[in-house]
XYZ file of C-alpha atoms in Angstrom:
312
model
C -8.441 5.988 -23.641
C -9.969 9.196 -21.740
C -12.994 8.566 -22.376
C -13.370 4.335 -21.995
C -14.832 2.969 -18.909
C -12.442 1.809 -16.413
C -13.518 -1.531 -14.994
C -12.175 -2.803 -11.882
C -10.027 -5.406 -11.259
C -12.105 -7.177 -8.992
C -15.044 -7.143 -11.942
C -12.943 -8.624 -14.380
C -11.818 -11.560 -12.385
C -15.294 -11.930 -11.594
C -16.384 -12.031 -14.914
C -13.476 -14.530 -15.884
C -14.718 -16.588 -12.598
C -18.464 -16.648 -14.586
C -17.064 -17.707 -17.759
C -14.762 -20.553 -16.439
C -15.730 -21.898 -13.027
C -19.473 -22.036 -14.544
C -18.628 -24.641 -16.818
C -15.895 -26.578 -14.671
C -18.337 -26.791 -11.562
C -22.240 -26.269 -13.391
C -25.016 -26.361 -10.677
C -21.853 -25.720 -7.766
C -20.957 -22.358 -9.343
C -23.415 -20.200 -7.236
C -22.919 -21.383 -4.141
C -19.370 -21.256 -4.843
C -19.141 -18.259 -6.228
C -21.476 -16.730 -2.737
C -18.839 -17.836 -0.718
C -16.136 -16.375 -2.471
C -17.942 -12.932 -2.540
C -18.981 -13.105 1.633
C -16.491 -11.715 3.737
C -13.375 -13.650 5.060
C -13.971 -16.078 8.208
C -10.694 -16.418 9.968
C -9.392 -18.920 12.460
C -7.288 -18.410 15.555
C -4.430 -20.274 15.188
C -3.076 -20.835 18.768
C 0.520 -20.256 19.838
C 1.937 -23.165 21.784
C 4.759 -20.687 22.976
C 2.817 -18.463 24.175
C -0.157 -18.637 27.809
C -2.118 -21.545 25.796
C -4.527 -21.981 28.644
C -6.075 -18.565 29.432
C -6.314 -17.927 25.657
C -8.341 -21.587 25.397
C -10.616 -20.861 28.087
C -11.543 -17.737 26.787
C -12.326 -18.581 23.263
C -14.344 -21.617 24.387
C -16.085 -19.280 26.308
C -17.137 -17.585 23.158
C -18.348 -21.146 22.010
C -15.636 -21.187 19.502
C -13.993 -25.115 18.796
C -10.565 -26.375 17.503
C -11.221 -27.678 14.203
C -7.831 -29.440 13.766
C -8.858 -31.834 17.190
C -12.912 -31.967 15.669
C -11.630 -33.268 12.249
C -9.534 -35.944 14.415
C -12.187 -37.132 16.281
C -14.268 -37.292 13.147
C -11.777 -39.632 11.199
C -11.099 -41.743 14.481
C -14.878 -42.302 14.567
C -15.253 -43.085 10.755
C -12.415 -45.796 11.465
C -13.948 -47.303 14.562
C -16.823 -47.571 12.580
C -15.404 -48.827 9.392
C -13.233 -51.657 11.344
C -16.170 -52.564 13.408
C -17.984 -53.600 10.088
C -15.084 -54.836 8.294
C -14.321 -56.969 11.572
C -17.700 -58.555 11.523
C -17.687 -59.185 7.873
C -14.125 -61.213 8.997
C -14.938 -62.606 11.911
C -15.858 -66.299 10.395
C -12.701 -65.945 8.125
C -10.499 -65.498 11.426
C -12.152 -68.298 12.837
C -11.386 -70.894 10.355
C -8.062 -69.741 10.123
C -4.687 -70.246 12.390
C -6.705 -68.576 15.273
C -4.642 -65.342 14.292
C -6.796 -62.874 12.869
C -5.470 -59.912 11.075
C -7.269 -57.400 9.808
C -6.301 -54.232 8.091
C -8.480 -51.239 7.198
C -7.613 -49.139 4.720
C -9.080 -45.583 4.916
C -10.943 -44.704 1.962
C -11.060 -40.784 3.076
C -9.367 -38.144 1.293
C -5.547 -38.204 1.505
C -5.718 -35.266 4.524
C -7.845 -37.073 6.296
C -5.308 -40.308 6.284
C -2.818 -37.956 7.397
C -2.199 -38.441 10.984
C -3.551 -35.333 12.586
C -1.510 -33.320 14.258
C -2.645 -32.131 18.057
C 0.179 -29.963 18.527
C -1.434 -27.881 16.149
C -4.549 -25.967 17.619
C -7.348 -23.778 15.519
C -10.075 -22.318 16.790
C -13.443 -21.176 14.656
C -16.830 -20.409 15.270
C -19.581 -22.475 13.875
C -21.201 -22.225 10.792
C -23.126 -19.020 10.433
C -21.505 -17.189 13.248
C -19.955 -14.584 12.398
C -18.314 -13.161 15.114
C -14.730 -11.458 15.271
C -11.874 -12.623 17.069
C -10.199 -9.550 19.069
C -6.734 -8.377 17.602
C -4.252 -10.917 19.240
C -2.107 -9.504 22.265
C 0.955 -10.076 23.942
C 1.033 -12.839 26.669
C 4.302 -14.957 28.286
C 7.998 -13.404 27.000
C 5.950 -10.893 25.199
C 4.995 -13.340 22.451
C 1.361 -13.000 20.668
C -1.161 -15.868 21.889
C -2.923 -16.303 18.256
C -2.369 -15.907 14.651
C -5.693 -14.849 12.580
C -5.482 -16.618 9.215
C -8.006 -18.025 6.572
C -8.444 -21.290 8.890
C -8.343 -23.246 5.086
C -4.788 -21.998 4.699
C -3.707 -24.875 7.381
C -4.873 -28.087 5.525
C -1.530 -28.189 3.281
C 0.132 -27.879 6.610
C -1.883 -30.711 8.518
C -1.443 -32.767 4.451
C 2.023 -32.684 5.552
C 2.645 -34.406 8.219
C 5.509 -33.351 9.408
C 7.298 -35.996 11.837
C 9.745 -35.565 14.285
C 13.042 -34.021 13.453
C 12.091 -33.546 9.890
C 14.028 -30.965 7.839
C 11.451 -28.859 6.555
C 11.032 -26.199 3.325
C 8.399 -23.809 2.911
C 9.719 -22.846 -0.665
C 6.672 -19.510 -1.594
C 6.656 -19.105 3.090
C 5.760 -15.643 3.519
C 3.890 -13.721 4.202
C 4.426 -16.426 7.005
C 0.695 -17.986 8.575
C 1.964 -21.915 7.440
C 5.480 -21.017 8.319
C 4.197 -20.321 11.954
C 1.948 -23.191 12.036
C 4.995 -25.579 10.933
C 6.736 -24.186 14.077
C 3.193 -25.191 16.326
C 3.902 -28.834 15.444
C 7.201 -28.533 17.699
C 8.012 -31.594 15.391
C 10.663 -29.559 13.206
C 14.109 -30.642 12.754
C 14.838 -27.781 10.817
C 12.568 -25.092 8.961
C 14.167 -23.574 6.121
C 11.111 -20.439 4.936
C 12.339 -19.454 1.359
C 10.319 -16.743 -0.775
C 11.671 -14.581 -3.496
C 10.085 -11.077 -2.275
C 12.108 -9.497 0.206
C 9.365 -6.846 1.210
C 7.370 -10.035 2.174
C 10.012 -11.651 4.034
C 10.622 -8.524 5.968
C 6.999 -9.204 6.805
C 7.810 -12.886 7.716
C 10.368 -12.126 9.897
C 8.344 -9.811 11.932
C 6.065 -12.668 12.281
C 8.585 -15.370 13.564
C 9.902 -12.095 16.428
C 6.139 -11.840 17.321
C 5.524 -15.565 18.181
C 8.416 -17.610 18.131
C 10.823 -17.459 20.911
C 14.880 -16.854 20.163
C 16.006 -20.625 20.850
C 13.145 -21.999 18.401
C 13.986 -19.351 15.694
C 17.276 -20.433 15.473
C 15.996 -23.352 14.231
C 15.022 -21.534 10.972
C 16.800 -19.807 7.940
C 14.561 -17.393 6.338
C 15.935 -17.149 2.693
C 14.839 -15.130 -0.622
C 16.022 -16.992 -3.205
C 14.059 -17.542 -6.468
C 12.067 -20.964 -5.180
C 12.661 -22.195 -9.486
C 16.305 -22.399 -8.333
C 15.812 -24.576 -5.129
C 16.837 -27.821 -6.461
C 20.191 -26.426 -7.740
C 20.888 -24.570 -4.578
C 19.715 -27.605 -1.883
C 18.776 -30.692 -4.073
C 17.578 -33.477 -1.995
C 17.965 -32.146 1.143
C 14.196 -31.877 2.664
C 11.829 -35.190 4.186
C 9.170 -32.513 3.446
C 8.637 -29.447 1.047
C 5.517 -26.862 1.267
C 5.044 -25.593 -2.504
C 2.494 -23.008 -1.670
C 2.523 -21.284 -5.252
C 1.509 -17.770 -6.108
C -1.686 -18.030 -8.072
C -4.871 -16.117 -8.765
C -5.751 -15.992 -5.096
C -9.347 -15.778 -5.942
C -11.569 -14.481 -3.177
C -8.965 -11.576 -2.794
C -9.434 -11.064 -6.933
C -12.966 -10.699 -6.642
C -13.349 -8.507 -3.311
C -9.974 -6.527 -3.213
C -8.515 -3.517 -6.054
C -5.022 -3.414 -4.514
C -2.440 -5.853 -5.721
C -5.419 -7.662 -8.012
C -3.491 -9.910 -10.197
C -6.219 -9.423 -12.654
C -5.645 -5.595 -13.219
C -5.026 -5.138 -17.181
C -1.021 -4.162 -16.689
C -1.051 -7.499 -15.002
C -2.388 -9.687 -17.975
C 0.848 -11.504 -19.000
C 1.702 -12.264 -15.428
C -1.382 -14.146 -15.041
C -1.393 -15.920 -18.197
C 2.461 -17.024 -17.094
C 1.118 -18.401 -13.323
C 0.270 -22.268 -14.062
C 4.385 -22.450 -16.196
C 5.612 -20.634 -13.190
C 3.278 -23.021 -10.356
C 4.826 -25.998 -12.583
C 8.412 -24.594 -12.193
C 7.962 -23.655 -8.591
C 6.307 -27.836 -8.074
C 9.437 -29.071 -10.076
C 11.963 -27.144 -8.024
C 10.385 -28.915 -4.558
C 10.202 -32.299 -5.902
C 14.460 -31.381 -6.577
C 14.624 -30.731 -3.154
C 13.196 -33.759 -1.637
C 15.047 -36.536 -0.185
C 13.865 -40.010 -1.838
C 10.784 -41.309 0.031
C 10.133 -38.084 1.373
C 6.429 -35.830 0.752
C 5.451 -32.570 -1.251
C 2.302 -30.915 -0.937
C 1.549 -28.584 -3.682
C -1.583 -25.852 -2.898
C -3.346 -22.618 -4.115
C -5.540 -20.178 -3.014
C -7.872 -21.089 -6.501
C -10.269 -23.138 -8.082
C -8.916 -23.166 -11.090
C -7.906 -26.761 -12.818
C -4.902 -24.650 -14.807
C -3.119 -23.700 -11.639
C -4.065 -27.161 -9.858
C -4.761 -30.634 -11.483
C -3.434 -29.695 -14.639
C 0.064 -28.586 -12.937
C 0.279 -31.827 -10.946
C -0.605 -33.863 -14.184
């Protein structure tokens, strides 16, 4: 044992990575596995409570864009285009009809992009191969930060939501709190209820809603730490829309960070136990769904174990 090598962590999920991901995504693998190994690009997630405009002007300044209002303008323009077609391809059908044309187009884009888009919620990024740093966020009106710097991917589950007015709300895994603050941006929630079962990382949520979220707006939230399997038994049925943001292998920080690697060697059975505990976690937020209401299940991995084969 003295004498052994030690490998890292961060070399033994890389290896695993090799082994797996090469055969799941064959000639994607390398460019895949480049981006995992390049250093993080974060978005600036704005804070509608806080002086929206200067902070606006200056990042546009710094030719950074809001990807949340791109992507809309994107999907409206796809639709334009695909109801302009479809409307020519009807337009003799309409004609020999009642002289009431209706048309319907269905949007064949991913289920995120069918999602109504929602404006309230602002991101800034800078383009592709830019790789300038956004400045440590700072304190503007009633003291509250202006931006939030998170992995900009860590809003789609939020935006695959769709959260509508007066919803009630559960972020079952919330903290350590970046889609529990961009829930709040939507200014759409009836009530937020941010569960996770670490209470070191809720302490860490909690400084997050003081730092951006003013008092009357964080009354509208209980911040819980409750084992998320539990949910259904404790508040079955109660939420139009659940978050199940699972713990999992949270890749890029396996293969580029040693501390709190899930794939250290005293951490073996944990990881083998992730995709029954993801399945538990997914089952416990379906519980707690009103009929007719939405779940979005995500992870921070590639991995089919913690992802399709969960939701299958």
């Amino acid at each position: 044992a003295a004498t052994a090598p030690r490998i890292p962590p961060t070399r033994l999920a890389l290896h695993h990575f090799d082994v797996n991901y090469s055969l799941q995504l064959k000639d994607q693998w390398p460019s895949v596995r480049a981006g995992l190994l390049c250093e993080q690009k974060y978005g600036a997630l704005l804070n509608n409570f806080s002086a929206l405009h200067h902070v606006t002007q200056e990042l546009e300044l710094l030719n950074a864009t809001d990807f949340v209002s791109e992507a809309s303008k994107k999907v409206q323009r796809w639709q334009w285009g695909s109801a302009a077609e479809e409307a020519g391809r009807g337009e003799s059908k309409c004609q020999e009809g009642s002289g009431e044309g209706r048309m319907v187009v269905q949007a064949e884009a991913s289920p995120l992009l069918r999602a109504s888009i929602t404006s309230n919620i602002k991101c800034y990024t800078f383009p592709r191969g830019d790789i300038t740093r956004f400045r440590p966020a700072r304190p503007a009106t009633l003291g509250l930060l202006d931006y939030y710097l998170m992995d900009a991917a860590s809003l789609l589950p939020v935006l695959a939501l769709n959260v509508q007015l007066d919803d009630y709300v559960l972020d079952l895994c919330a903290a350590p709190g970046g889609k529990t603050l961009a829930l709040l941006q939507t200014g759409l929630c009836g009530h937020l209820a941010a569960n996770d079962v670490s209470i070191s990382r809720t302490k860490r949520l909690y400084q997050i809603l003081h730092s951006y979220i003013p008092k009357e707006i964080r009354e509208t939230v209980s911040v819980t730490s409750y084992d998320g399997r539990d949910w259904g038994q404790l508040e079955g049925g109660a939420f139009h829309k659940v978050l199940v943001d699972v713990p999992c292998t949270t890749d890029r920080h396996s293969v580029m960070e040693q501390e709190n690697n899930i794939f250290h060697k005293r951490r073996t059975k944990e990881r083998q136990m992730l995709p029954m505990l993801q399945l538990q976690l997914l089952m416990a937020g379906i519980l707690a769904t009103k009929p007719g209401g939405d779940v979005v299940y995500s992870t921070c991995a590639i991995s089919p174990l913690q992802n399709e084969y969960v939701i299958e």
